[in-house]
């Protein structure tokens, strides 16, 4: 179940932390980190969001086709040559990662007979997407450009929550030097944006400019910091609760082996429950024998190997549960809670990965 009200509260919290004058772009890529891109887009639109961001042209087209007409949509992953016409047709704003792409957009705009706005991404040191061209080269390309219109300058931080590393300061300094050189030559992009959740949460205000891109925070998370971080400013809470139903409850004798490979052997007579959810639903296989779920309000271990469609849990602490009853895989139940960061630590991954991994066959219910 996904709480629309909590998503809205998280969005408002991000807005209030960055303050008036800074637009909060709602990042809804990867189906809104598993929360459902269309639904989340609608919640954010009701809150007055001006920008949404997705990863690919395909994701942008899906939003438009789903009826999202109003806010601007930034395609952060940019576009491939054959996707140019779709940008125009669906009114998507691409992040551009090379000077060649500016020329391409210019030709596209000439053909379409209308201006195309884009955001130029600067590779300020992450060595992922973005251009490493010097300001002079960028200016030369901009001067030749007729219909493609530079609306934004952006970059992305590799280590915004890491206060043992100077990388964010270096990236920001590089980004600012490019922006200043462009400005000195009369090129003023209307939008500057460099910060996502961690740079917002840890108050890297020099990176806020007039726009930030928030994803994880909208879903209730800020990554833990490394080193001596300042106070974390965001007060966001998870909006998603993930439950699975018990298929069977049974008692097994001491010594019984559980699941594939018999990797768990009951040390005493036990009551176990078989959940109708497995790694095909997004429960990480790595949680086999080490993860936990909440059953009848208490944290209880996953026993043995997680199967594709089934997961066995310990129910020795309760007689209250029967087939059809629900167990919480992620969320709060009674006094217990389990969030994506806690699960990620046990699974050896990150909270983003836990959320994005909840598969399409898990029904999303909105409240
Ligand atoms: C995913 C992404 C974001 C959002 O990051 P969060 O940490 O989820 O806030 C922002 N910018 C870019 C370029 C991204 O790829």
XYZ file of C-alpha atoms and ligand atoms in Angstrom, residues 27 29 33 76 121 128 154 156 196-198 213-217 352, ligand 1:
32
model
C 11.871 12.364 -9.840
C 11.941 7.421 -12.946
C 11.117 3.900 -7.441
C 17.601 12.889 -17.435
C 24.458 18.243 -18.423
C 28.836 9.154 -16.045
C 22.840 20.638 -14.651
C 24.927 15.263 -10.691
C 19.242 15.413 -5.500
C 18.056 14.076 -2.138
C 21.349 13.860 -0.289
C 15.785 17.058 -8.248
C 14.264 14.969 -5.464
C 13.589 11.269 -5.790
C 14.465 9.235 -2.707
C 13.229 11.955 -0.336
C 16.970 2.436 -3.720
C 17.935 9.504 -9.883
C 18.461 10.859 -10.069
C 18.083 11.898 -9.213
C 17.272 11.661 -7.949
O 18.140 11.175 -6.953
P 17.623 10.873 -5.479
O 18.856 10.513 -4.734
O 16.672 9.738 -5.572
O 16.967 12.105 -4.978
C 18.507 13.173 -9.513
N 19.281 13.415 -10.593
C 19.681 12.449 -11.423
C 20.537 12.786 -12.590
C 19.304 11.133 -11.197
O 19.715 10.175 -12.021
